[in-house]
Short mmCIF file of C-alpha atoms in Angstrom, two decimals:
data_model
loop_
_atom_site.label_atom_id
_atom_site.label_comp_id
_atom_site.label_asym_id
_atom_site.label_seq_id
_atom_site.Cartn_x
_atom_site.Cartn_y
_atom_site.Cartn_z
CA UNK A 24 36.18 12.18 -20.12
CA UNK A 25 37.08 10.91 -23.47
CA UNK A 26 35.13 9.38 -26.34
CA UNK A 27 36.53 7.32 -29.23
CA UNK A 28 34.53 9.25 -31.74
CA UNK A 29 34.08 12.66 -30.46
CA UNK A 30 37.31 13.55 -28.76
CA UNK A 31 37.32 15.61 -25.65
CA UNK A 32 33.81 15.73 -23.88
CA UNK A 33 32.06 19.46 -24.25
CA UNK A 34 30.98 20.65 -21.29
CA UNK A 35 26.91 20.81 -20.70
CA UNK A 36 25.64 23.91 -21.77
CA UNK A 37 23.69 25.66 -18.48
CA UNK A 38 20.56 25.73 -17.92
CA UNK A 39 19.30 28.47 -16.78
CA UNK A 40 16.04 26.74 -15.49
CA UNK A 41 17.66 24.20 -13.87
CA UNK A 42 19.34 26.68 -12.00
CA UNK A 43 15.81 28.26 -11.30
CA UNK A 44 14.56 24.85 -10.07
CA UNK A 45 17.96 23.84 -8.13
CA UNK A 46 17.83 27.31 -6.38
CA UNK A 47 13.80 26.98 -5.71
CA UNK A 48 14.79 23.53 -4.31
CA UNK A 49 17.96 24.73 -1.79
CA UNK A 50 15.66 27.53 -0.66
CA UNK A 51 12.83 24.93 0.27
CA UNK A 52 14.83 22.90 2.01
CA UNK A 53 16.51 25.43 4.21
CA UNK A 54 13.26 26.36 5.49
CA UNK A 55 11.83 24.65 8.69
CA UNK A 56 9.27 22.31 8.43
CA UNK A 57 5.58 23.32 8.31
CA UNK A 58 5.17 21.82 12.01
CA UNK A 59 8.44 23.71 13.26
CA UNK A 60 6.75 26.81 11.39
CA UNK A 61 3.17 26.20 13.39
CA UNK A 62 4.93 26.16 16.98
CA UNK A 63 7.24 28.87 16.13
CA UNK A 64 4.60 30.86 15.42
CA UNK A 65 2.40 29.67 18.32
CA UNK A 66 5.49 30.73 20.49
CA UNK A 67 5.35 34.10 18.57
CA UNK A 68 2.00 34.93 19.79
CA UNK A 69 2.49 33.51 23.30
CA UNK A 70 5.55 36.03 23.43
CA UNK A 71 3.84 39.07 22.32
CA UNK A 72 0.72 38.86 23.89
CA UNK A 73 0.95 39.51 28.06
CA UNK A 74 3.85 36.44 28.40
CA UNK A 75 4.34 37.13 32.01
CA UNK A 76 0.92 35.97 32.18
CA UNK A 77 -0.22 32.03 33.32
CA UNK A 78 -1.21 30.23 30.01
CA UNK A 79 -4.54 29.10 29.86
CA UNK A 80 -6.20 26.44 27.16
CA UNK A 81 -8.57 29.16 26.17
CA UNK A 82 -4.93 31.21 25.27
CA UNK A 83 -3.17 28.05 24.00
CA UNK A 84 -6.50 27.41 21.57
CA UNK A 85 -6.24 30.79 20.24
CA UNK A 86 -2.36 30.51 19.77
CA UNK A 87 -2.56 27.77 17.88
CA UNK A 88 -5.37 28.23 15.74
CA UNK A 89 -3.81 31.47 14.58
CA UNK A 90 -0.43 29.47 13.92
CA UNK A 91 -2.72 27.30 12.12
CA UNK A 92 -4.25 30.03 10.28
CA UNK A 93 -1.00 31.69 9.12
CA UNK A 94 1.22 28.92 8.55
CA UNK A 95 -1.17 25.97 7.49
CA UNK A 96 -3.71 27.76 5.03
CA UNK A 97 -3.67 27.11 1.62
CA UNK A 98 -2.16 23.25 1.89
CA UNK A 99 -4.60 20.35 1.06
CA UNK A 100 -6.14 18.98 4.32
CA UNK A 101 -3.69 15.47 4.75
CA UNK A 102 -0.63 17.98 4.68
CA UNK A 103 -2.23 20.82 7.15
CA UNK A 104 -3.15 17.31 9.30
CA UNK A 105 0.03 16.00 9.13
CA UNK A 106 2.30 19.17 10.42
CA UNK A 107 -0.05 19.37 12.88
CA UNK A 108 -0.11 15.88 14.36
CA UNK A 109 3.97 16.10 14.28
CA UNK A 110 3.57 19.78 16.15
CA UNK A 111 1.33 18.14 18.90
CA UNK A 112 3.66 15.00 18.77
CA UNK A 113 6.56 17.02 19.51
CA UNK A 114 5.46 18.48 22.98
CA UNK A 115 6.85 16.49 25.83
CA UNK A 116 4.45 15.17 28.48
CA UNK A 117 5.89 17.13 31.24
CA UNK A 118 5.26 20.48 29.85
CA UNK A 119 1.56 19.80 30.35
CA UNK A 120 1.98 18.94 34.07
CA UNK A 121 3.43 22.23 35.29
CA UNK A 122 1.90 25.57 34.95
CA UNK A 123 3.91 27.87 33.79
CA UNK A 124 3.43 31.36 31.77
CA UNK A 125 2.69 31.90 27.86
CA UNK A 126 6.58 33.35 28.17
CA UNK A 127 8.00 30.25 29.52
CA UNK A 128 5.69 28.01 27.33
CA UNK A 129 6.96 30.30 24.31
CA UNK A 130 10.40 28.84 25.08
CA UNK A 131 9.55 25.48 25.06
CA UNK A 132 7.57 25.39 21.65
CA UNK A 133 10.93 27.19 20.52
CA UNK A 134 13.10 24.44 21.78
CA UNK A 135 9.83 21.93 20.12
CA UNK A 136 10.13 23.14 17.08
CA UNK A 137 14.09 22.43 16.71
CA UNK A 138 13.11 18.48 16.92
CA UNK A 139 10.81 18.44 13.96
#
């Protein structure tokens, strides 16, 4: 661009913590969301712990709260609420009505956690 009383325009000098804070920002955004994160790693646990097994709410409680635990500690309490309320939100109604094993529920919290 030019100017009447400067000539040519000098290019911006870089700054190197804007570069900090742009990186910092691209790598935030290419992670998942927090409630993607909780079912992923509820999925995690369901997978590595007997999956060929039936899931039962005593095994879904504990599967969450450690997602909850590892993935939702350390954020104030309307953030932690939030993720989780989209997590929960995210489960279709007819995965509740069948019974089906912590390996096949694994897979559908995967496939969940894509859509939030």
């Amino acid at each position: 661009m030019r100017d009447r009383n400067r000539g040519r325009a000098v290019p911006a000098a870089r700054n190197p913590q804007h570069d900090f804070f742009a990186e910092q920002l691209r790598e935030l955004l290419a992670r998942p969301s927090l409630s993607a994160q909780l079912l992923q790693h509820a999925a995690d646990h369901l997978t590595a712990i007997r999956p060929t097994e039936p899931l039962t709410l005593a095994g879904w409680g504990r599967a969450l709260a450690r997602a909850d635990a590892r993935i939702l500690s350390g954020y104030p309490p309307a953030i932690a609420q939030n993720a989780s309320c989209r997590a929960m939100a995210a489960l279709d109604s007819g995965m509740w009505t069948t019974s089906r094993t912590r390996g096949e529920w694994a897979l559908c919290l995967h496939a969940a956690a894509g859509t939030v």
